[in-house]
Amino acid sequence: MKAVKLKEYLNQIADRLTEDSTLEDVYEQLSLLADIDESEEQVEKGEVLTQKEVEEKSKEWLK
């Protein structure tokens, strides 16, 4: 994750913190946002499978 994006995400998370928020809450939110970014990059690169492809591969995996 680029530093600019990280700072943007941390600011978004900070705006939503409450008195009961923990560092773990911040980490979970940051991790979720990083996972979403990674998924979007994979879609852009075409690194995704269709539902049918997943079903076919899962048949192989579950033998």
CSV table of N, CA and C in Angstrom, one decimal:
chain,number,residue,atom,x,y,z
A,1,MET,N,0.9,-1.2,0.0
A,1,MET,CA,0.0,0.0,0.0
A,1,MET,C,0.9,1.2,0.0
A,2,LYS,N,0.6,2.2,-0.9
A,2,LYS,CA,1.4,3.4,-1.0
A,2,LYS,C,1.1,4.3,0.3
A,3,ALA,N,2.1,5.1,0.6
A,3,ALA,CA,2.1,5.9,1.8
A,3,ALA,C,0.9,6.9,1.7
A,4,VAL,N,0.6,7.4,0.6
A,4,VAL,CA,-0.5,8.4,0.4
A,4,VAL,C,-1.8,7.7,0.8
A,5,LYS,N,-2.0,6.5,0.2
A,5,LYS,CA,-3.2,5.8,0.5
A,5,LYS,C,-3.3,5.4,1.9
A,6,LEU,N,-2.2,5.0,2.5
A,6,LEU,CA,-2.2,4.6,3.9
A,6,LEU,C,-2.6,5.8,4.8
A,7,LYS,N,-2.1,6.9,4.5
A,7,LYS,CA,-2.4,8.1,5.3
A,7,LYS,C,-3.9,8.5,5.1
A,8,GLU,N,-4.4,8.3,3.9
A,8,GLU,CA,-5.8,8.6,3.6
A,8,GLU,C,-6.7,7.6,4.5
A,9,TYR,N,-6.3,6.4,4.4
A,9,TYR,CA,-7.1,5.4,5.2
A,9,TYR,C,-7.0,5.6,6.7
A,10,LEU,N,-5.9,5.9,7.2
A,10,LEU,CA,-5.7,6.2,8.6
A,10,LEU,C,-6.6,7.4,9.0
A,11,ASN,N,-6.6,8.4,8.2
A,11,ASN,CA,-7.4,9.6,8.5
A,11,ASN,C,-8.9,9.2,8.5
A,12,GLN,N,-9.4,8.4,7.5
A,12,GLN,CA,-10.7,7.9,7.5
A,12,GLN,C,-11.1,7.1,8.8
A,13,ILE,N,-10.2,6.3,9.2
A,13,ILE,CA,-10.4,5.4,10.3
A,13,ILE,C,-10.5,6.3,11.6
A,14,ALA,N,-9.5,7.3,11.7
A,14,ALA,CA,-9.4,8.1,12.8
A,14,ALA,C,-10.7,8.9,13.0
A,15,ASP,N,-11.3,9.4,11.9
A,15,ASP,CA,-12.6,10.1,12.0
A,15,ASP,C,-13.7,9.3,12.6
A,16,ARG,N,-13.6,8.0,12.5
A,16,ARG,CA,-14.7,7.1,13.0
A,16,ARG,C,-14.4,6.5,14.4
A,17,LEU,N,-13.3,6.8,15.0
A,17,LEU,CA,-13.0,6.3,16.3
A,17,LEU,C,-13.9,6.8,17.3
A,18,THR,N,-14.2,5.9,18.3
A,18,THR,CA,-15.0,6.3,19.4
A,18,THR,C,-14.1,6.1,20.7
A,19,GLU,N,-14.6,6.5,21.8
A,19,GLU,CA,-13.9,6.3,23.1
A,19,GLU,C,-13.6,4.8,23.3
A,20,ASP,N,-14.5,4.0,22.8
A,20,ASP,CA,-14.3,2.5,23.0
A,20,ASP,C,-13.5,1.8,22.0
A,21,SER,N,-13.0,2.6,21.0
A,21,SER,CA,-12.2,2.0,19.9
A,21,SER,C,-10.8,1.5,20.5
A,22,THR,N,-10.4,0.4,19.9
A,22,THR,CA,-9.1,-0.1,20.3
A,22,THR,C,-8.1,-0.1,19.1
A,23,LEU,N,-6.8,-0.3,19.4
A,23,LEU,CA,-5.9,-0.4,18.4
A,23,LEU,C,-6.2,-1.6,17.4
A,24,GLU,N,-6.7,-2.6,18.0
A,24,GLU,CA,-7.2,-3.8,17.2
A,24,GLU,C,-8.3,-3.4,16.2
A,25,ASP,N,-9.2,-2.5,16.6
A,25,ASP,CA,-10.2,-2.0,15.7
A,25,ASP,C,-9.6,-1.3,14.5
A,26,VAL,N,-8.6,-0.5,14.8
A,26,VAL,CA,-7.9,0.3,13.8
A,26,VAL,C,-7.2,-0.7,12.8
A,27,TYR,N,-6.5,-1.7,13.4
A,27,TYR,CA,-5.8,-2.6,12.5
A,27,TYR,C,-6.8,-3.4,11.7
A,28,GLU,N,-7.9,-3.8,12.2
A,28,GLU,CA,-8.9,-4.6,11.4
A,28,GLU,C,-9.5,-3.8,10.3
A,29,GLN,N,-9.8,-2.5,10.5
A,29,GLN,CA,-10.3,-1.6,9.5
A,29,GLN,C,-9.2,-1.4,8.4
A,30,LEU,N,-8.0,-1.2,8.8
A,30,LEU,CA,-6.9,-1.0,7.9
A,30,LEU,C,-6.6,-2.2,7.0
A,31,SER,N,-6.7,-3.4,7.7
A,31,SER,CA,-6.5,-4.6,7.0
A,31,SER,C,-7.6,-4.8,5.9
A,32,LEU,N,-8.8,-4.5,6.3
A,32,LEU,CA,-10.0,-4.7,5.4
A,32,LEU,C,-9.8,-3.7,4.2
A,33,LEU,N,-9.4,-2.5,4.4
A,33,LEU,CA,-9.2,-1.6,3.3
A,33,LEU,C,-8.0,-2.0,2.4
A,34,ALA,N,-7.0,-2.6,3.0
A,34,ALA,CA,-5.9,-3.1,2.2
A,34,ALA,C,-6.3,-4.3,1.4
A,35,ASP,N,-7.1,-5.1,1.9
A,35,ASP,CA,-7.6,-6.3,1.2
A,35,ASP,C,-8.5,-5.9,0.0
A,36,ILE,N,-9.3,-4.8,0.2
A,36,ILE,CA,-10.2,-4.3,-0.8
A,36,ILE,C,-9.3,-3.8,-2.0
A,37,ASP,N,-8.3,-3.0,-1.6
A,37,ASP,CA,-7.3,-2.4,-2.6
A,37,ASP,C,-6.7,-3.6,-3.4
A,38,GLU,N,-6.2,-4.6,-2.7
A,38,GLU,CA,-5.6,-5.7,-3.4
A,38,GLU,C,-6.5,-6.4,-4.4
A,39,SER,N,-7.8,-6.6,-3.9
A,39,SER,CA,-8.8,-7.2,-4.8
A,39,SER,C,-9.1,-6.4,-6.0
A,40,GLU,N,-9.2,-5.1,-5.8
A,40,GLU,CA,-9.4,-4.2,-7.0
A,40,GLU,C,-8.3,-4.3,-8.0
A,41,GLU,N,-7.1,-4.3,-7.5
A,41,GLU,CA,-5.9,-4.4,-8.4
A,41,GLU,C,-5.9,-5.8,-9.1
A,42,GLN,N,-6.3,-6.8,-8.5
A,42,GLN,CA,-6.4,-8.1,-9.1
A,42,GLN,C,-7.4,-8.1,-10.2
A,43,VAL,N,-8.6,-7.5,-10.0
A,43,VAL,CA,-9.6,-7.3,-11.0
A,43,VAL,C,-9.1,-6.6,-12.2
A,44,GLU,N,-8.4,-5.5,-12.0
A,44,GLU,CA,-7.8,-4.7,-13.0
A,44,GLU,C,-6.8,-5.5,-13.9
A,45,LYS,N,-6.1,-6.4,-13.2
A,45,LYS,CA,-5.1,-7.2,-13.9
A,45,LYS,C,-5.7,-8.4,-14.6
A,46,GLY,N,-6.9,-8.7,-14.3
A,46,GLY,CA,-7.6,-9.8,-14.9
A,46,GLY,C,-7.2,-11.1,-14.1
A,47,GLU,N,-6.8,-11.0,-12.9
A,47,GLU,CA,-6.4,-12.1,-12.1
A,47,GLU,C,-7.6,-12.6,-11.2
A,48,VAL,N,-8.7,-12.9,-11.9
A,48,VAL,CA,-9.9,-13.3,-11.2
A,48,VAL,C,-10.5,-14.6,-12.0
A,49,LEU,N,-11.3,-15.3,-11.3
A,49,LEU,CA,-11.9,-16.5,-11.9
A,49,LEU,C,-13.4,-16.2,-11.9
A,50,THR,N,-14.1,-16.8,-12.9
A,50,THR,CA,-15.5,-16.8,-13.0
A,50,THR,C,-16.1,-17.8,-12.0
A,51,GLN,N,-17.4,-17.7,-11.8
A,51,GLN,CA,-18.0,-18.7,-10.9
A,51,GLN,C,-17.9,-20.1,-11.5
A,52,LYS,N,-18.0,-20.2,-12.8
A,52,LYS,CA,-17.9,-21.5,-13.4
A,52,LYS,C,-16.5,-22.1,-13.2
A,53,GLU,N,-15.5,-21.2,-13.4
A,53,GLU,CA,-14.1,-21.7,-13.2
A,53,GLU,C,-13.8,-22.1,-11.8
A,54,VAL,N,-14.4,-21.4,-10.8
A,54,VAL,CA,-14.2,-21.8,-9.4
A,54,VAL,C,-14.9,-23.1,-9.2
A,55,GLU,N,-16.1,-23.3,-9.7
A,55,GLU,CA,-16.8,-24.6,-9.5
A,55,GLU,C,-15.9,-25.8,-10.1
A,56,GLU,N,-15.4,-25.5,-11.3
A,56,GLU,CA,-14.6,-26.6,-11.9
A,56,GLU,C,-13.3,-26.9,-11.1
A,57,LYS,N,-12.6,-25.8,-10.7
A,57,LYS,CA,-11.4,-26.0,-9.9
A,57,LYS,C,-11.7,-26.7,-8.5
A,58,SER,N,-12.8,-26.3,-7.9
A,58,SER,CA,-13.2,-26.9,-6.6
A,58,SER,C,-13.5,-28.4,-6.8
A,59,LYS,N,-14.0,-28.8,-7.9
A,59,LYS,CA,-14.2,-30.2,-8.1
A,59,LYS,C,-12.9,-31.0,-8.1
A,60,GLU,N,-11.8,-30.4,-8.7
A,60,GLU,CA,-10.5,-31.0,-8.7
A,60,GLU,C,-9.9,-31.0,-7.3
A,61,TRP,N,-10.1,-29.9,-6.5
A,61,TRP,CA,-9.6,-29.8,-5.2
A,61,TRP,C,-10.2,-30.8,-4.2
A,62,LEU,N,-11.5,-31.0,-4.4
A,62,LEU,CA,-12.3,-31.8,-3.5
A,62,LEU,C,-12.3,-33.3,-3.8
A,63,LYS,N,-11.4,-33.8,-4.7
A,63,LYS,CA,-11.4,-35.2,-5.1
A,63,LYS,C,-10.7,-36.0,-4.0
